[in-house]
Structure formats: C-alpha cells, structure tokens
Short mmCIF file of C-alpha atoms in Angstrom, two decimals:
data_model
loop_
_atom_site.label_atom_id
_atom_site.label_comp_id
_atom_site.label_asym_id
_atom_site.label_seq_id
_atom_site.Cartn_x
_atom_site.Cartn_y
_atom_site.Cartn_z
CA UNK A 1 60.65 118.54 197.22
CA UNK A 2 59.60 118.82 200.69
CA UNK A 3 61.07 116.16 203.03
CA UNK A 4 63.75 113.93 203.29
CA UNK A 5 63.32 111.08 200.23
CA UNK A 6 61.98 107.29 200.77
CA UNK A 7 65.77 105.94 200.33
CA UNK A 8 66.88 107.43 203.50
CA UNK A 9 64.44 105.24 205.51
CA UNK A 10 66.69 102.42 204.41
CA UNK A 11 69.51 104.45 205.71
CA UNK A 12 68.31 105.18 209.04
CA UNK A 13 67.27 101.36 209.09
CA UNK A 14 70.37 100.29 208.60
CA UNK A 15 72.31 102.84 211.61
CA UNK A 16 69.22 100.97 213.96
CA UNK A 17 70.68 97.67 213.45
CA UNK A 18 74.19 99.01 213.15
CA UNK A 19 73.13 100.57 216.71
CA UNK A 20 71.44 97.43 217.88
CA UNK A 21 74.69 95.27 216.75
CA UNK A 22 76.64 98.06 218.88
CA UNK A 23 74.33 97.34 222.30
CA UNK A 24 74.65 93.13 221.70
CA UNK A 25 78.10 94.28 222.23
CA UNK A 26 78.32 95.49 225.30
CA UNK A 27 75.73 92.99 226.28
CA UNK A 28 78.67 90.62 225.59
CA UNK A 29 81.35 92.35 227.30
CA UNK A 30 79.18 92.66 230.25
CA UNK A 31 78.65 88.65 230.44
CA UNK A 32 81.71 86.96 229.02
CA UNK A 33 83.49 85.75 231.54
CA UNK A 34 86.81 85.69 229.73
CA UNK A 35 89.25 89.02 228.72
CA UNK A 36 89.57 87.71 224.84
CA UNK A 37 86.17 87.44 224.59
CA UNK A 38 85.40 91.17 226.14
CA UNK A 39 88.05 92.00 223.75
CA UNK A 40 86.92 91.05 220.75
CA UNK A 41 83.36 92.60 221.55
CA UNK A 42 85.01 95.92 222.36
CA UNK A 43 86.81 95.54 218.68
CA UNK A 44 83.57 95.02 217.03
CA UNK A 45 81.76 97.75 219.82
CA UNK A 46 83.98 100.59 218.08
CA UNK A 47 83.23 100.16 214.38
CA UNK A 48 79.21 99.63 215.07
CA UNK A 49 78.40 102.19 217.43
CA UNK A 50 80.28 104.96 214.91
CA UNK A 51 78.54 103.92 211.98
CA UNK A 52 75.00 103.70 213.99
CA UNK A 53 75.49 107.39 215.11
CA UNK A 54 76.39 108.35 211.71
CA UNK A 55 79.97 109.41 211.84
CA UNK A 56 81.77 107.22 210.05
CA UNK B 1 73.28 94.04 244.02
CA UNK B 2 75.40 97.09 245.61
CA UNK B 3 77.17 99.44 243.42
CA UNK B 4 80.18 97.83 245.33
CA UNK B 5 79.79 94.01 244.31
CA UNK B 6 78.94 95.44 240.49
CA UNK B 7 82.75 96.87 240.68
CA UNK B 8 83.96 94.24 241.73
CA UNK B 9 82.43 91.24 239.90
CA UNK B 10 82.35 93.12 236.59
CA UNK B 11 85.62 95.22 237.01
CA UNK B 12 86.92 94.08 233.48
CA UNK B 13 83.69 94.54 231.80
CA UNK B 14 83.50 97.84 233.17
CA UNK B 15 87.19 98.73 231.98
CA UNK B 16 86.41 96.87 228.24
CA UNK B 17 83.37 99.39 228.06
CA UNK B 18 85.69 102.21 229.09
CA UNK B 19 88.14 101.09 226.60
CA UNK B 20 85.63 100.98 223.69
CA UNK B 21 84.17 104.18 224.71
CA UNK B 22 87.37 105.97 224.61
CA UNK B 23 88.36 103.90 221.23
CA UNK B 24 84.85 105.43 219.66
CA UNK B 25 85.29 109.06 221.11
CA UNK B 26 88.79 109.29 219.67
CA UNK B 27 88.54 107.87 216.39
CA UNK B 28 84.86 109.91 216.03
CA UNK B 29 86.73 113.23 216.59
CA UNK B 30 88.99 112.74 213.91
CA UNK B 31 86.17 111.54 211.64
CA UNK B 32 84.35 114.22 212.49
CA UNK B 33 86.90 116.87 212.08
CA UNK B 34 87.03 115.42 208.61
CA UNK B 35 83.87 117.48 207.78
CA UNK B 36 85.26 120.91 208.71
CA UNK B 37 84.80 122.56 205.30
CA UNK B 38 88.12 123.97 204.02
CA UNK B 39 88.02 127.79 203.41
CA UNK B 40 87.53 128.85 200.04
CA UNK B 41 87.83 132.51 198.91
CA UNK B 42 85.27 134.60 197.00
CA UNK B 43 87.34 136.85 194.67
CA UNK B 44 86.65 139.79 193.24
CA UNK B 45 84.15 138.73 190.44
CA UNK B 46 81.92 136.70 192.18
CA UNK B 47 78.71 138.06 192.42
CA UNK B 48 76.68 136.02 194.24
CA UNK B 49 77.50 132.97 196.84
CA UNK B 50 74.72 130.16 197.52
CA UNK B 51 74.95 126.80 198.14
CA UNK B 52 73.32 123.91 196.49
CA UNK B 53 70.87 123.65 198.75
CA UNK B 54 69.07 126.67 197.94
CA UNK B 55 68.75 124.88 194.52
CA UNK B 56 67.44 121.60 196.07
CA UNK B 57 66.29 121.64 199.69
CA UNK B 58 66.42 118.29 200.41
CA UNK B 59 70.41 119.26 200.51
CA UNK B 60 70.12 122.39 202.46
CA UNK B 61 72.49 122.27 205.32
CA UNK B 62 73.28 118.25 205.12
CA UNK B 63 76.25 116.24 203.75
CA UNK B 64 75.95 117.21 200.23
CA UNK B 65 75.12 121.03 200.21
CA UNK B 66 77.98 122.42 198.25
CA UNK B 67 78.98 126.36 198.00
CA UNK B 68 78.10 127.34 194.33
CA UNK B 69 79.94 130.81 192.62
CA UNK B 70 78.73 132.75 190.47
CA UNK B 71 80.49 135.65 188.37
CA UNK B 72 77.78 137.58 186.47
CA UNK B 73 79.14 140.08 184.03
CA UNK B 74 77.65 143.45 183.13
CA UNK B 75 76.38 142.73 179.69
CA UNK B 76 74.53 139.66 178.80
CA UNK B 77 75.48 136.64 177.39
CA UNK B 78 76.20 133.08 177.64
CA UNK B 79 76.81 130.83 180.37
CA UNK B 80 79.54 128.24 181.42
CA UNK B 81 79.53 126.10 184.89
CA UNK B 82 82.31 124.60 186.28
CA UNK B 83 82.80 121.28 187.93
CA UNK B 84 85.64 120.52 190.79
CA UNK B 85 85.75 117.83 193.17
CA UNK B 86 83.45 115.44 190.96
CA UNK B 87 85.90 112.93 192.55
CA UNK B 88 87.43 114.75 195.21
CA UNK B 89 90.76 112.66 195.53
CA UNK B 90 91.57 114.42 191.65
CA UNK B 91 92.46 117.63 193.19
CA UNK B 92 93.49 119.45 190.40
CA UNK B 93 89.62 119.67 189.26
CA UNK B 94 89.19 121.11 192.35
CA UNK B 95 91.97 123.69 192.54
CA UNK B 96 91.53 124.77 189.46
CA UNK B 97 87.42 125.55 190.10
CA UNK B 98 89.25 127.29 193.35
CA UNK B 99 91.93 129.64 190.89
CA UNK B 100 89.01 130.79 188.76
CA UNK B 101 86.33 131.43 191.94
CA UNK B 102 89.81 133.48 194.03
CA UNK B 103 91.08 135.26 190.62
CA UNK B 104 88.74 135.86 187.29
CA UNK B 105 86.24 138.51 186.68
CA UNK B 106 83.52 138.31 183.88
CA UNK B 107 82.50 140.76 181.78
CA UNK B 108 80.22 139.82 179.41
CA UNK B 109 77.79 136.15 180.03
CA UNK B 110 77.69 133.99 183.49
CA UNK B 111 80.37 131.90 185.35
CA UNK B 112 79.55 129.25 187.74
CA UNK B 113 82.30 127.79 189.61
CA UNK B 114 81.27 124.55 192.03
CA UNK B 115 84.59 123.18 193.01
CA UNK B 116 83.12 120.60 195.65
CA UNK B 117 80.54 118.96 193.82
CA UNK B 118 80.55 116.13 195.85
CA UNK B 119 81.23 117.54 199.38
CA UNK B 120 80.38 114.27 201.01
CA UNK B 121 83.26 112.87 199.00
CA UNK B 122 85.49 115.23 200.52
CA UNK B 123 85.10 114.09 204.23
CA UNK B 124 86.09 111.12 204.15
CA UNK B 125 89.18 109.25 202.23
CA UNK B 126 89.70 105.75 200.42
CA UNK B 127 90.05 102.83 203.12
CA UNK B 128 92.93 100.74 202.48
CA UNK B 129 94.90 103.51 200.54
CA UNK B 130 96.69 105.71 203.12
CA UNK B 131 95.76 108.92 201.25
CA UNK B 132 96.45 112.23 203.09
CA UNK B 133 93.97 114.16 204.85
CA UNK B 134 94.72 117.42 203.39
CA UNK B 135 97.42 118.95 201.78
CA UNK B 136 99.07 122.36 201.92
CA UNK B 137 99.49 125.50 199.80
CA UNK B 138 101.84 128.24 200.61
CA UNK B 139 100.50 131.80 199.62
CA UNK B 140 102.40 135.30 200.52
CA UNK B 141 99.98 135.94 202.78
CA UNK B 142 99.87 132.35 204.83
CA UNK B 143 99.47 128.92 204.33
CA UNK B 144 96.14 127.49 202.52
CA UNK B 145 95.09 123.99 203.67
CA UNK B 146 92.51 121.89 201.31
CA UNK B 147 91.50 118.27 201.78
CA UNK B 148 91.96 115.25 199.12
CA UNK B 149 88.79 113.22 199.52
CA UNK B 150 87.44 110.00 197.81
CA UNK B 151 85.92 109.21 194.63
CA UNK B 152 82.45 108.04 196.44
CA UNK B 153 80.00 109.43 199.00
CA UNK B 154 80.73 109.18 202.16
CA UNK B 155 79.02 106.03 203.22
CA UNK B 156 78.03 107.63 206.37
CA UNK B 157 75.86 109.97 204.69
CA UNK B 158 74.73 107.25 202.16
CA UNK B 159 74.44 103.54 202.92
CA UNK B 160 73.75 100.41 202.05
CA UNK B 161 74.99 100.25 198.66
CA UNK B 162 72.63 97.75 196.17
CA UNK B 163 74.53 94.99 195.09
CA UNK B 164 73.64 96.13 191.21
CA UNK B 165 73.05 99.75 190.98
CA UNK B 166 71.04 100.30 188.03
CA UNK B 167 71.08 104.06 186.57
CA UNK B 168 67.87 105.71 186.14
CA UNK B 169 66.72 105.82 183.13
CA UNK B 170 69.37 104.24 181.00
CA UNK B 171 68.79 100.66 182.80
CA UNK B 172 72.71 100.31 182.70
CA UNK B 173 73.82 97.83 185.08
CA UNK B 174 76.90 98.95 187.59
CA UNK B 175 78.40 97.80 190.56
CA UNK B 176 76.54 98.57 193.76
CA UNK B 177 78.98 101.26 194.89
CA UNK B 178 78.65 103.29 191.38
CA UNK B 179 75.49 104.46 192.75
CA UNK B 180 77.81 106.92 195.72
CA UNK B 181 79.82 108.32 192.07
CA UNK B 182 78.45 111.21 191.40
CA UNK B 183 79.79 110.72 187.72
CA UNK B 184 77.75 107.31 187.31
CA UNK B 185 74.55 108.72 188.62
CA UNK B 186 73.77 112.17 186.36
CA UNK B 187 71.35 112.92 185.62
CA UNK B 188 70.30 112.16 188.88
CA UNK B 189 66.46 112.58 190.73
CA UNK B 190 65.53 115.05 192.90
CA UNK B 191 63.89 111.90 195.30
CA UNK B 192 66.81 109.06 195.32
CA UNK B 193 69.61 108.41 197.34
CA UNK B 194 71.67 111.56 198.57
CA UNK B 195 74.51 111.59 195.29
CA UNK B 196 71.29 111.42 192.93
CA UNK B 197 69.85 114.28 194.47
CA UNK B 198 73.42 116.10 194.19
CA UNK B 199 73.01 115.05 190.68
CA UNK B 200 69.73 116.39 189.60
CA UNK B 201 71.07 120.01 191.32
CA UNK B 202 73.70 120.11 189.22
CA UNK B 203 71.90 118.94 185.96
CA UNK B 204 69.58 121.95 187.30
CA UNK B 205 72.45 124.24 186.91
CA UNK B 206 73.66 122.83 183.80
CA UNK B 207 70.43 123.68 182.74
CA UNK B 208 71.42 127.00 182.65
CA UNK B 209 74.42 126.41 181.09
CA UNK B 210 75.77 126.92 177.56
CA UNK B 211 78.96 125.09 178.10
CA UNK B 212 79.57 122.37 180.53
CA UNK B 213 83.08 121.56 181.90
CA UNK B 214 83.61 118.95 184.29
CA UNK B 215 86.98 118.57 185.50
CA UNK B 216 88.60 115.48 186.54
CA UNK B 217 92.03 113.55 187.16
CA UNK B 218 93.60 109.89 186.10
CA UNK B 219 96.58 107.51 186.89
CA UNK B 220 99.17 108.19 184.36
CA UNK B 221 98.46 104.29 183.23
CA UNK B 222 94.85 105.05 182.79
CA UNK B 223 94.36 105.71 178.56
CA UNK B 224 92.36 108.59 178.59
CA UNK B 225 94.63 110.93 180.26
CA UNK B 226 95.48 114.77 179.29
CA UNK B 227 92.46 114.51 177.38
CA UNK B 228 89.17 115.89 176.67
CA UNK B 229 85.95 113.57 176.91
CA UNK B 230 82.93 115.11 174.67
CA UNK B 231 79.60 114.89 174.10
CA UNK B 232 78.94 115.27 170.08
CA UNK B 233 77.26 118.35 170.52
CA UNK B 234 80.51 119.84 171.93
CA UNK B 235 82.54 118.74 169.81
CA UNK B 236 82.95 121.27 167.35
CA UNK B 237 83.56 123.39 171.06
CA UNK B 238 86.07 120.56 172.17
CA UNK B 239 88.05 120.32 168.98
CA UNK B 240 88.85 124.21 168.46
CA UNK B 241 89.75 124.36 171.97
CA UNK B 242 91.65 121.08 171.82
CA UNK B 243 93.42 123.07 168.62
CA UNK B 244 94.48 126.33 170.51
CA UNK B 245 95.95 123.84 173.35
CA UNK B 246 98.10 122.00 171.18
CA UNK B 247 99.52 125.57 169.14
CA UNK B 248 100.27 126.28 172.60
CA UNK B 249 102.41 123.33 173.35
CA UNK B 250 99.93 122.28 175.99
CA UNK B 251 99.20 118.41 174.66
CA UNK B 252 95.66 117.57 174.67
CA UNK B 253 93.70 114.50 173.05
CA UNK B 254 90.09 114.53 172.49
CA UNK B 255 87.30 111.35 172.82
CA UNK B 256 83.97 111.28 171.67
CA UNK B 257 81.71 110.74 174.71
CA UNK B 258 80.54 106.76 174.21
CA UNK B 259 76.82 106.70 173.99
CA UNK B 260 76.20 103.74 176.07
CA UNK B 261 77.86 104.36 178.97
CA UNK B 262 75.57 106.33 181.15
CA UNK B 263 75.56 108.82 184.10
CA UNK B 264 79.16 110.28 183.23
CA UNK B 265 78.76 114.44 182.82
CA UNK B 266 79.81 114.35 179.58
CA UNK B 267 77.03 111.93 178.25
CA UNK B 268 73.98 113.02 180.28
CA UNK B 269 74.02 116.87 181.06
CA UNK B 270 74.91 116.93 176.40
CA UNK B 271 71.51 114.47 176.33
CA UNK B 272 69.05 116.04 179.29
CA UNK B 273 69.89 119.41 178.91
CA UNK B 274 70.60 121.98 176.03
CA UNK B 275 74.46 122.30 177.51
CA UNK B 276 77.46 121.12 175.70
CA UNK B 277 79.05 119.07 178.03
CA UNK B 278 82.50 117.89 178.48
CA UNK B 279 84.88 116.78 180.77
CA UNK B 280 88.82 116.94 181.09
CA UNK B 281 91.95 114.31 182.43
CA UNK B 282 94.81 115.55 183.75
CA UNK B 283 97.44 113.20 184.90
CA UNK B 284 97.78 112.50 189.14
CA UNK B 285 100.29 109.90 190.33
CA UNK B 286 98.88 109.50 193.62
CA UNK B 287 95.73 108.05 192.09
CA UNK B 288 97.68 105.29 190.56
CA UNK B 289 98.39 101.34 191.30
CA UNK B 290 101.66 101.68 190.33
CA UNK B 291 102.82 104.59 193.56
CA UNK B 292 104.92 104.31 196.46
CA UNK B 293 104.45 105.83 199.65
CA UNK B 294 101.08 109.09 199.20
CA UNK B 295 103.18 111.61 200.88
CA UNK B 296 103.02 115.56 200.32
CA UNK B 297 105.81 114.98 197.53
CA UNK B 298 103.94 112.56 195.90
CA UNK B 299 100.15 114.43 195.92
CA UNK B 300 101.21 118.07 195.68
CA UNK B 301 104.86 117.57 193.77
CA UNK B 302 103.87 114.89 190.90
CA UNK B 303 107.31 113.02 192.25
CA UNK B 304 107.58 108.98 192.22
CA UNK B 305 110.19 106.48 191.37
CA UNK B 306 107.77 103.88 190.38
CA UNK B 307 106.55 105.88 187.82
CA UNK B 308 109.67 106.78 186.76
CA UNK B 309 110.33 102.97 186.46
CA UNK B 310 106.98 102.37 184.66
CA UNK B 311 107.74 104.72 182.30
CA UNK B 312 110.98 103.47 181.64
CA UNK B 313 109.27 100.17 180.49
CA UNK B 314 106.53 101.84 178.69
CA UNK B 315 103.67 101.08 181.07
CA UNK B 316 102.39 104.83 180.95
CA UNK B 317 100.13 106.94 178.80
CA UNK B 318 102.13 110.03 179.66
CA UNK B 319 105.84 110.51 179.66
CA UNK B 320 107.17 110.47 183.77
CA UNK B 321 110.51 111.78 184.67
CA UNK B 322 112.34 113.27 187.56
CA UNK B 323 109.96 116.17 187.14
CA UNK B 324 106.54 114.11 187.39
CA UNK B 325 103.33 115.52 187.11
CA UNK B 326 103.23 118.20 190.21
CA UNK B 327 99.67 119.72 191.26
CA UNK B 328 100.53 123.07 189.75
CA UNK B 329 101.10 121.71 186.13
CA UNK B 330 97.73 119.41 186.27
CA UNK B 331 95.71 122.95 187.30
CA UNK B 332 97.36 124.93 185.00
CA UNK B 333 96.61 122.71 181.91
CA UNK B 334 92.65 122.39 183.75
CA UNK B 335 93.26 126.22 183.48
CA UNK B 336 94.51 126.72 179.90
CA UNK B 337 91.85 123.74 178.71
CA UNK B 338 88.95 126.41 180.58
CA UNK B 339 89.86 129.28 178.54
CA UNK B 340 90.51 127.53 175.39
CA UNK B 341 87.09 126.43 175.57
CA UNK B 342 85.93 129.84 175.95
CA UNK B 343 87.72 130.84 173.50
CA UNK B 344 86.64 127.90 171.06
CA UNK B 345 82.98 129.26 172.09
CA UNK B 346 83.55 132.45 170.91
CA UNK B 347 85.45 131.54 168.12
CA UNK B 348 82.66 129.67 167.21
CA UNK B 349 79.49 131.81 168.64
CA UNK B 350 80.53 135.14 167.71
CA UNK B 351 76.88 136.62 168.53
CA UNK B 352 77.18 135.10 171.99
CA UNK B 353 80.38 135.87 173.30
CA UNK B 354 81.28 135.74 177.20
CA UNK B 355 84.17 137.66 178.16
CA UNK B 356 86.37 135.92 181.48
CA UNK B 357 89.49 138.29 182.19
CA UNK B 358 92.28 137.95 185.06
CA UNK B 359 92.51 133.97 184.02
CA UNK B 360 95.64 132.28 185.11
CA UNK B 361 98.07 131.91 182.34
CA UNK B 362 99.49 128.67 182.09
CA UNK B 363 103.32 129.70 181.97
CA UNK B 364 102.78 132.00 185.06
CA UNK B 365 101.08 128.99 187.04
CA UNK B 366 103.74 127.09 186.59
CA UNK B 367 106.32 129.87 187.24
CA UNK B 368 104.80 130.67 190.02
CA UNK B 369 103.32 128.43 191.69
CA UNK B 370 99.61 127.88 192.93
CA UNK B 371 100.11 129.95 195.60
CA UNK B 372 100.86 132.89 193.59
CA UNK B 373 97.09 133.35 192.93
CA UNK B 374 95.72 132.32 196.08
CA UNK B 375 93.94 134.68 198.67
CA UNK B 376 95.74 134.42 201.85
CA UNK B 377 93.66 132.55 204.34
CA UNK B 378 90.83 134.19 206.43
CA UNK B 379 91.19 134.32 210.02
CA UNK B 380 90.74 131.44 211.64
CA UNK B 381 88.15 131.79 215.06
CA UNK B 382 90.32 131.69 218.22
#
C-alpha cells in the first residue's frame, strides 16, 4: 500500500485541535489578569501542546 | 506599544509562557528519549535482519516498524516465528525472543524471532501505574539495559480511540482502547489504524509459518497462567509439547483457544493462515493488582510480600513464596515451552523436521542467570 491510510487523517485532526486547544492557552495566559488563572492555563498549555506535536 | 510597556504590562504572562515552555521541553525530552530503541544483538545464526517495514511500507521507519530475525538453516524445512513484546510490559516474552535471536543457530527449516512486536508499546508506559522505564541485565561483558513498555499503542502514534472498537471481520464488540492491543486486533488490515497494520505484517509472516508461538505474561491471580493457549489445529503440537514440559518438572497447563473471542494470536493467525498458532503465560508479579511498590526487585527478581500474603490465603493461581517468580525463571520456562514445541513438531512431523541447536537449557538459565547468554552491549556513540 502506497501512502499513509484514511485513519490517520483522524489522527492528525485530532493533534490540530489538540494544537489549537494549546494556542487558546496562551491566548489566556496572555489576557487573564490574575496569576491563578495564568496558572491554570499554563497546566493545561503543557499536556496540549505535547500531544499536538505528537510526543506524548 | 514598545517592546518596553509589553514587559512591563504583561511581565507575568510572559514568565507563565516561559514556565509552560520549559514544563513542555522537559517533560518532551524524557518522552522522547522513551523511543530510543534498546540494543538488541544479532547472534551467530541469524541470517538476515529487516524490519517490518520492509514487509509493509506503510510502517517503514515510523512508530511501529519492528526489527524482524531470521535464522535460515542449510537444509530445508519448516518454519516457526516467534512473538515478544505482544504486550511489552510482559517482558519475559520479550527476553526470551531476545535469548533465542543472541544464542541459537538453525540447521535444518526457518526461525523468525520478532521480540518487539509492538514497538510503539514499548515507548511509552501505563499512566497511573509507576512502572519502570527500563530495567537492567548484567552480562560478563557489561550491563544490558531493555525497556518494560505497555500493553497498548502508544497513543501518540495512534489516537482517538472509538468508544466501541469493533474487530474486523468477526464484528466482536470491545472496548474502544482494544483497538491499540495488538492481541485484539489480528488479523489486522494492511489500511486501518497503525496496530492493525502491525497486525496484518505479522499475519504476513505467520503466513510463512508452520508453527506460531506468541509469547506472553499474566498476574499470578489471573487463571490462565503457566499455560499454553491453542488453536485446535495445534493442539496435537501443544499437547506433546505440554507432555515433555511436565516429564521435565516444568508445570504447564494447556487451553483450547475459545472460538468466539477474536483478534487474540492464537485464534486468528490458526483461522487466516495455514500456521498452528499458540500462545504461552508465564507468571509476572509486577503486572498484578495485588503488588507493592514496581521496583527492580519486584520486575526483574519475582519478589513481593503481597503476594506472598495472597498466596497465603489462596488468592493465586500459582504458588508465591520468598522466592517469587524472578524474570529469569518466566524466560526460561518461555524457553523450555519453545523447544518443546519443536520438539512436539518433530515428534509429530517426522518428514518435516527443523533442527534449532545452542537453545538455552532451562536448568542453566536459571543457574546462571539471563546474563549468562547475553552479548555484551555494543558500543554506545560518544
């Protein structure tokens, strides 16, 4: 077979919004206006932004 | 705005980002140093080295190209393949693919040794379980390093899971995470999701194959432990083999492979292809509900008072003492159950005989130690 298969489009569909959840984040850091709030986006930042690039 | 007044009004943003940045680089290196392959020595009778890839290239180079051994005698005759790392956190399957592939030469008939069959499984481990990374093996020539993986595909390299996966063709209904088990997804297709495709290489190979074995591990409170799972056309194969075991003192029990449970080895490589297929539980503490802390002792010495305990009150399918169930006892019975079989198939095929010599014996295994018949470890790049 010649090609990656059909599934992985769902794959790399997934790492975009993975990705896209991973940019809202630092969207949020850069406008909250309180530390817990920047906080908690950097804690959800981490976990995105690895699985969008495909590491983990 | 200046660069100046961006400093200064977002100074904690800035520093968050920083922080997250530095949280993602860090905890990606170690994930990513999870997928340095661990070194695995061609012995003397291997013949030829490929990966699973050049079988399938859809896997060539990516997450679950696997190296794939072959020891070709200098007669004909038949062929048996070899399955580690099914479910790489049941290392013994794997070490004991690793003693044959380092030690055994074949003289008559084929060998093919895969002890990674699901390399993606091996890079990363089981969230929630505090399982070692890798483990150690002392040889006379250095210390050998492997890794202890988990039972599914890495997500990262296949992801979302279906809420139902239903195996192809069967129509058995599973939960959504069966379909990253590469033993719940055989025969596999050469277009699904990455395990599949894993799959349908190996039922390629198996293809090949005369005899099947795919090698496995259990908790000790699991029922079919130190046992052999068959399909029915193996097991006149199984039984003899099963036999020599248990004149040897090496307990063994034997299962007929259920026919409606669907993409296990056993079951699917004995219906799609002309192999006889089976598949072998030893017994590995660390894998169990009942363990304490997964430390060296416990993975790599069989040692832990729980068990002890359980089997004190009768919870086990194996007897646990003091001793416990140490890696180099659950390879050497993989290692005595591989050349019973071969035995059993020459007992039983005596116009197609293949002849494996330098095995492992049991006793010396144990004796010994694994490290006894490991090579010592290549150099390492500087």
């Amino acid at each position: 077979m010649k090609g990656p298969p059909m599934e992985l489009g769902v794959m790399y569909a997934y790492r975009l919004l993975a990705l896209a959840v991973a940019a809202m984040m630092l969207v949020v850091i850069w406008r909250a206006r309180n530390w817990r709030d920047q906080l908690f986006a950097t804690l959800v930042f981490v976990p995105f932004v690895l699985r969008g690039l495909g590491i983990k | 705005m200046a660069v100046g007044d961006i400093l200064s009004t977002h100074r904690a943003a800035l520093g968050f980002m920083a922080l997250g940045a530095a949280l993602a680089i860090s905890a990606g290196a170690v994930f990513q140093s999870m997928r340095q392959p661990e070194p695995i020595v061609a012995g003397p009778g291997v013949t030829r080295q490929s990966m699973l890839g050049d079988l399938a290239p859809s896997l060539a180079g990516g997450p679950g190209d696997t190296p794939v051994f072959e020891l070709v005698g200098a007669e004909p005759g038949p062929t048996v393949m070899i399955l580690g790392g099914t479910h790489p956190q049941e290392i013994a399957g794997m070490m004991a693919a690793v003693l044959l592939v380092e030690n055994v030469t074949v003289k008559k008939g084929r060998l093919i040794v895969v002890p990674q069959a699901n390399r993606s499984g091996f890079t990363h481990t089981d969230p929630m379980e505090a399982y070692l990374h890798t483990f150690e093996v002392p040889t006379p020539g250095g210390t050998r390093w492997f890794r202890v993986g988990m039972r599914l595909t890495n997500p990262a390299d296949q992801w979302p899971d279906p809420d139902i996966f239903v195996h192809k063709p069967s129509g058995e209904g599973m939960v959504g995470h069966e379909q990253r088990n590469l033993n719940r997804v055989h025969p596999g297709s050469a277009t699904g999701w990455l395990t599949s495709r894993v799959s349908a290489a190996l039922t390629g190979l198996a293809g090949q194959s005369d005899v099947v074995f795919d090698l496995h591990e259990a908790q000790p409170e699991y029922p079919v432990i130190n046992m052999m799972v068959v399909h029915e056309r193996a097991f006149e194969t199984a039984a003899t083999a099963v036999g020599n075991l248990e004149a040897r003192r090496i307990p063994m029990g034997l299962s007929a492979s259920p026919k409606n449970l669907h993409g296990l080895s056993h079951r699917e490589f004995g219906d799609f292809t002309k192999a006889e297929a089976m598949l072998a539980e030893s017994a590995n503490p660390a894998m169990g509900r009942f363990r304490g802390r997964t430390s060296d002792d416990l993975v790599v010495g069989g040692h832990d008072a729980n068990y002890e305990a359980a089997a004190r009150l009768g919870r086990l399918f194996v007897k646990f003492d003091q001793n416990g169930w140490p890696l180099k006892l659950r390879v050497a019975r993989h290692v005595a159950a591989i050349e019973e079989v071969i035995n059993a198939y020459n007992e039983l095929n005596p116009d197609k005989q293949i002849v494996v010599e330098n095995i492992p014996a049991y006793k010396d295994i144990n004796d010994k130690g694994l490290g006894a018949f490991l090579k010592p470890p290549p150099a390492t790049k500087s």
